[in-house]
Amino acid sequence: MTVFRPCIDLHSGQVKQIVGGSLSENVSSLKTNFVSTRSAGFYATLYRDRKLKGGHVIMLGPGNEEAAKEAVKAWPGSLQVGGGINAQNAAHWIDHGAEKVIVTSYLFRDNVFSQARLDQCLEALGNDRQKLVIDLSCRRRGGSWFVATNKWQTFTDFEITKNNLQALESYCSEFLVHAADNEGLQRGIDEELVSKLAECCSIPITYAGGARDLNDLDKVKSLSNGKVDVTIGSALDIFGGTSVAFEDCVAWNARNLRIL
């Protein structure tokens, strides 16, 4: 059943909400919707108190490691950590309290998917796929979507198709997909992508990008027949948004879980 999942996006050591397509090496091009005065640990504690498991902590570039460690220390064994994860540091984050690690760019060498690197990540985690989430955040090109790396600026050869996603399912416990073209814009979800993800996957998958109100939670639930979870970022009141209250999302989860 579709649930709301929380997030903690970190940039330069602070909790922020950023327009995804503006991330690049050029700092002047960065578009920021919100910079929190609260710590990552504050948000992790908030999610813990509301029993919102399965949230992701994403390190957007360097300088975020201490903030991420603060978050997982506040709620050990319940948060997923991503951003710069590779075969060398994956186990390190599990040891520091992450429930799972999220890997993306490391799986692509010269913009081409590397099975060898995926194997290395899984081996580093003791071949326990329950500890691994594959991030397939993507951008639209033509009539399809392709995984984008390098702060979502570089297209890879990996297309979002049923065959491609099913080939990865035996290596991980779930997928995370940011619709980078929609991320941070609060213009609504990419409905076609949500439907596509539901068709392609048989393991848990979380969609992020553009969700702006409770109607979008309902829409993801309907489009995916309850198979896709959803994250709301910039629109939430706890991140400076005005269109949806965090506590309403918590209540939405409670209502939907009671239906099961």
Short mmCIF file of C-alpha atoms in Angstrom, two decimals:
data_model
loop_
_atom_site.label_atom_id
_atom_site.label_comp_id
_atom_site.label_asym_id
_atom_site.label_seq_id
_atom_site.Cartn_x
_atom_site.Cartn_y
_atom_site.Cartn_z
CA MET A 1 0.00 0.00 0.00
CA THR A 2 1.30 3.45 -0.90
CA VAL A 3 2.72 5.41 2.05
CA PHE A 4 4.26 8.82 2.54
CA ARG A 5 7.98 8.54 3.18
CA PRO A 6 10.03 11.36 4.72
CA CYS A 7 13.35 12.75 3.58
CA ILE A 8 16.36 14.71 4.81
CA ASP A 9 18.27 16.37 1.97
CA LEU A 10 21.70 17.67 2.99
CA HIS A 11 23.76 20.28 1.18
CA SER A 12 26.91 21.86 2.64
CA GLY A 13 26.04 20.34 6.00
CA GLN A 14 22.56 21.85 6.22
CA VAL A 15 19.06 20.49 5.68
CA LYS A 16 17.84 22.08 2.45
CA GLN A 17 15.24 21.76 -0.27
CA ILE A 18 16.75 22.34 -3.69
CA VAL A 19 15.41 22.49 -7.23
CA GLY A 20 16.90 19.23 -8.50
CA GLY A 21 17.70 20.34 -12.02
CA SER A 22 19.79 23.26 -10.70
CA LEU A 23 22.38 21.05 -8.97
CA SER A 24 25.77 21.36 -10.66
CA GLU A 25 29.38 22.25 -10.01
CA ASN A 26 28.42 25.89 -10.69
CA VAL A 27 27.30 27.10 -7.26
CA SER A 28 25.79 30.28 -8.73
CA SER A 29 23.21 28.23 -10.64
CA LEU A 30 21.87 26.52 -7.50
CA LYS A 31 18.22 27.27 -6.76
CA THR A 32 17.30 26.69 -3.12
CA ASN A 33 13.72 26.60 -1.88
CA PHE A 34 14.53 26.25 1.80
CA VAL A 35 17.44 26.24 4.24
CA SER A 36 16.55 24.90 7.68
CA THR A 37 17.75 26.30 10.97
CA ARG A 38 17.13 22.83 12.41
CA SER A 39 19.65 20.01 12.39
CA ALA A 40 19.43 16.70 10.57
CA GLY A 41 19.03 15.07 13.96
CA PHE A 42 15.96 17.17 14.66
CA TYR A 43 14.22 15.83 11.55
CA ALA A 44 15.30 12.25 12.24
CA THR A 45 13.85 12.52 15.75
CA LEU A 46 10.63 13.96 14.35
CA TYR A 47 10.29 11.02 11.96
CA ARG A 48 11.12 8.58 14.75
CA ASP A 49 8.43 10.03 16.99
CA ARG A 50 5.88 9.70 14.17
CA LYS A 51 7.10 6.16 13.32
CA LEU A 52 7.83 7.10 9.69
CA LYS A 53 10.29 4.37 8.76
CA GLY A 54 11.96 4.07 5.38
CA GLY A 55 12.93 7.72 5.00
CA HIS A 56 16.03 8.67 3.06
CA VAL A 57 18.95 10.91 4.02
CA ILE A 58 20.64 12.20 0.88
CA MET A 59 24.06 13.86 0.91
CA LEU A 60 24.12 16.28 -2.01
CA GLY A 61 27.85 16.73 -2.45
CA PRO A 62 30.68 16.92 0.10
CA GLY A 63 30.53 18.25 3.64
CA ASN A 64 27.45 16.34 4.73
CA GLU A 65 28.86 13.28 6.43
CA GLU A 66 28.62 14.55 10.00
CA ALA A 67 25.03 15.73 9.52
CA ALA A 68 24.08 12.36 8.05
CA LYS A 69 25.70 10.55 10.98
CA GLU A 70 23.75 12.78 13.37
CA ALA A 71 20.52 11.73 11.65
CA VAL A 72 21.15 7.99 11.79
CA LYS A 73 22.37 8.27 15.38
CA ALA A 74 19.04 9.87 16.30
CA TRP A 75 17.14 6.92 14.82
CA PRO A 76 19.48 3.98 14.27
CA GLY A 77 18.38 1.15 12.02
CA SER A 78 15.51 3.08 10.46
CA LEU A 79 16.90 5.54 7.88
CA GLN A 80 18.45 5.00 4.47
CA VAL A 81 21.61 6.95 3.55
CA GLY A 82 22.62 7.93 0.03
CA GLY A 83 24.97 10.27 -1.79
CA GLY A 84 28.52 9.20 -2.61
CA ILE A 85 27.91 5.61 -1.54
CA ASN A 86 30.29 3.06 -3.05
CA ALA A 87 31.77 -0.37 -2.35
CA GLN A 88 34.40 1.16 -0.09
CA ASN A 89 32.06 3.02 2.30
CA ALA A 90 28.75 1.13 2.11
CA ALA A 91 29.43 -1.04 5.17
CA HIS A 92 30.71 2.03 7.05
CA TRP A 93 27.25 3.62 6.90
CA ILE A 94 25.52 0.44 8.03
CA ASP A 95 27.95 0.29 10.96
CA HIS A 96 27.04 3.88 11.84
CA GLY A 97 23.34 3.06 12.07
CA ALA A 98 21.85 3.31 8.59
CA GLU A 99 19.16 0.73 7.92
CA LYS A 100 20.14 0.63 4.24
CA VAL A 101 22.47 2.42 1.87
CA ILE A 102 21.38 3.99 -1.40
CA VAL A 103 23.75 3.71 -4.35
CA THR A 104 23.49 5.41 -7.73
CA SER A 105 26.39 7.19 -9.47
CA TYR A 106 28.92 4.54 -8.42
CA LEU A 107 27.02 2.00 -10.53
CA PHE A 108 27.75 3.96 -13.70
CA ARG A 109 31.26 4.15 -15.14
CA ASP A 110 31.60 6.63 -17.99
CA ASN A 111 27.79 6.85 -17.98
CA VAL A 112 27.43 3.11 -18.62
CA PHE A 113 25.90 0.73 -16.07
CA SER A 114 28.50 -1.49 -14.39
CA GLN A 115 27.38 -4.90 -13.17
CA ALA A 116 30.80 -5.38 -11.62
CA ARG A 117 30.35 -2.35 -9.39
CA LEU A 118 26.92 -3.51 -8.30
CA ASP A 119 28.42 -6.88 -7.39
CA GLN A 120 31.14 -5.10 -5.39
CA CYS A 121 28.58 -3.09 -3.42
CA LEU A 122 26.56 -6.15 -2.59
CA GLU A 123 29.68 -8.06 -1.56
CA ALA A 124 30.69 -5.18 0.73
CA LEU A 125 27.32 -5.60 2.46
CA GLY A 126 27.85 -9.30 3.03
CA ASN A 127 25.70 -10.11 -0.01
CA ASP A 128 22.67 -8.96 1.97
CA ARG A 129 20.44 -7.28 -0.60
CA GLN A 130 18.09 -6.13 2.17
CA LYS A 131 20.70 -3.50 3.04
CA LEU A 132 20.89 -2.08 -0.49
CA VAL A 133 18.65 0.44 -2.28
CA ILE A 134 19.35 1.31 -5.90
CA ASP A 135 18.70 4.92 -6.82
CA LEU A 136 17.42 5.20 -10.38
CA SER A 137 16.71 8.93 -10.36
CA CYS A 138 16.06 9.96 -13.90
CA ARG A 139 15.27 12.65 -16.45
CA ARG A 140 13.03 12.51 -19.46
CA ARG A 141 14.60 12.24 -22.90
CA GLY A 142 12.30 11.85 -25.84
CA GLY A 143 9.48 9.53 -24.88
CA SER A 144 11.30 7.74 -22.09
CA TRP A 145 13.37 8.26 -18.93
CA PHE A 146 17.06 7.62 -18.42
CA VAL A 147 18.99 7.47 -15.15
CA ALA A 148 20.88 10.72 -14.58
CA THR A 149 24.03 11.02 -12.47
CA ASN A 150 26.52 13.78 -11.62
CA LYS A 151 23.99 15.79 -9.63
CA TRP A 152 21.34 14.73 -12.18
CA GLN A 153 23.15 16.62 -14.95
CA THR A 154 24.49 13.65 -16.96
CA PHE A 155 22.37 11.11 -18.82
CA THR A 156 23.47 7.47 -18.60
CA ASP A 157 22.68 4.62 -20.98
CA PHE A 158 20.23 3.10 -18.46
CA GLU A 159 16.63 3.44 -19.59
CA ILE A 160 13.71 2.95 -17.21
CA THR A 161 12.19 -0.21 -18.66
CA LYS A 162 10.59 -3.29 -17.18
CA ASN A 163 13.42 -5.55 -18.32
CA ASN A 164 16.11 -3.27 -16.89
CA LEU A 165 14.46 -2.84 -13.51
CA GLN A 166 13.55 -6.49 -13.11
CA ALA A 167 17.16 -7.41 -13.87
CA LEU A 168 18.20 -5.42 -10.79
CA GLU A 169 15.54 -6.65 -8.38
CA SER A 170 17.52 -9.64 -7.18
CA TYR A 171 20.39 -7.35 -6.11
CA CYS A 172 18.52 -4.90 -3.87
CA SER A 173 15.56 -4.57 -1.52
CA GLU A 174 13.98 -1.51 -3.15
CA PHE A 175 14.38 1.36 -5.60
CA LEU A 176 14.38 5.11 -5.09
CA VAL A 177 13.51 7.30 -8.07
CA HIS A 178 13.68 11.08 -8.09
CA ALA A 179 12.02 12.62 -11.13
CA ALA A 180 14.81 15.17 -11.48
CA ASP A 181 12.90 17.33 -13.95
CA ASN A 182 10.15 17.79 -11.33
CA GLU A 183 12.24 17.85 -8.16
CA GLY A 184 11.69 20.95 -6.04
CA LEU A 185 9.30 22.64 -8.44
CA GLN A 186 6.02 21.80 -6.63
CA ARG A 187 4.23 21.51 -9.97
CA GLY A 188 2.81 18.06 -9.39
CA ILE A 189 4.09 14.56 -9.90
CA ASP A 190 5.17 13.00 -13.20
CA GLU A 191 2.10 10.82 -13.61
CA GLU A 192 3.46 8.89 -16.58
CA LEU A 193 6.62 7.99 -14.67
CA VAL A 194 4.68 6.84 -11.60
CA SER A 195 2.55 4.57 -13.79
CA LYS A 196 5.66 3.28 -15.54
CA LEU A 197 7.39 2.44 -12.27
CA ALA A 198 4.36 0.53 -11.03
CA GLU A 199 4.32 -1.52 -14.22
CA CYS A 200 8.04 -2.28 -14.04
CA CYS A 201 8.61 -3.27 -10.41
CA SER A 202 7.72 -6.07 -8.07
CA ILE A 203 9.80 -4.80 -5.12
CA PRO A 204 9.16 -1.64 -3.06
CA ILE A 205 9.83 1.64 -4.85
CA THR A 206 9.69 5.25 -3.70
CA TYR A 207 8.96 8.14 -6.05
CA ALA A 208 10.10 11.71 -5.33
CA GLY A 209 9.63 14.85 -7.37
CA GLY A 210 7.00 17.57 -7.61
CA ALA A 211 4.47 16.26 -5.06
CA ARG A 212 2.70 19.28 -3.58
CA ASP A 213 -0.36 18.21 -1.59
CA LEU A 214 -2.39 15.31 -0.24
CA ASN A 215 -4.08 14.93 -3.61
CA ASP A 216 -0.72 13.86 -5.02
CA LEU A 217 -0.49 11.14 -2.38
CA ASP A 218 -3.92 9.92 -3.48
CA LYS A 219 -2.89 10.19 -7.11
CA VAL A 220 0.26 8.10 -6.67
CA LYS A 221 -1.76 5.50 -4.79
CA SER A 222 -4.34 5.34 -7.59
CA LEU A 223 -1.89 5.42 -10.53
CA SER A 224 0.31 2.71 -9.02
CA ASN A 225 -2.45 0.61 -7.46
CA GLY A 226 -0.70 1.10 -4.14
CA LYS A 227 2.67 -0.19 -5.37
CA VAL A 228 4.66 3.08 -5.26
CA ASP A 229 5.48 5.11 -2.16
CA VAL A 230 5.99 8.87 -2.35
CA THR A 231 8.14 11.56 -0.78
CA ILE A 232 7.09 15.19 -0.42
CA GLY A 233 9.82 17.77 0.12
CA SER A 234 9.59 21.48 -0.68
CA ALA A 235 5.79 21.64 -0.33
CA LEU A 236 5.85 20.49 3.31
CA ASP A 237 5.42 23.04 6.07
CA ILE A 238 8.44 21.63 7.93
CA PHE A 239 10.52 22.63 4.89
CA GLY A 240 9.01 26.07 4.50
CA GLY A 241 6.18 24.98 2.21
CA THR A 242 2.60 26.20 2.45
CA SER A 243 0.54 23.64 0.56
CA VAL A 244 0.70 20.58 2.82
CA ALA A 245 1.20 20.00 6.52
CA PHE A 246 3.59 17.31 7.69
CA GLU A 247 1.09 16.12 10.31
CA ASP A 248 -1.55 15.70 7.58
CA CYS A 249 0.82 13.35 5.75
CA VAL A 250 1.32 11.38 8.97
CA ALA A 251 -2.48 11.17 9.35
CA TRP A 252 -2.81 10.12 5.68
CA ASN A 253 -0.50 7.19 6.35
CA ALA A 254 -2.46 6.18 9.43
CA ARG A 255 -5.75 6.24 7.52
CA ASN A 256 -4.42 4.18 4.65
CA LEU A 257 -2.68 1.65 6.82
CA ARG A 258 -5.90 1.06 8.74
CA ILE A 259 -7.56 0.09 5.46
CA LEU A 260 -5.21 -2.88 5.06
#
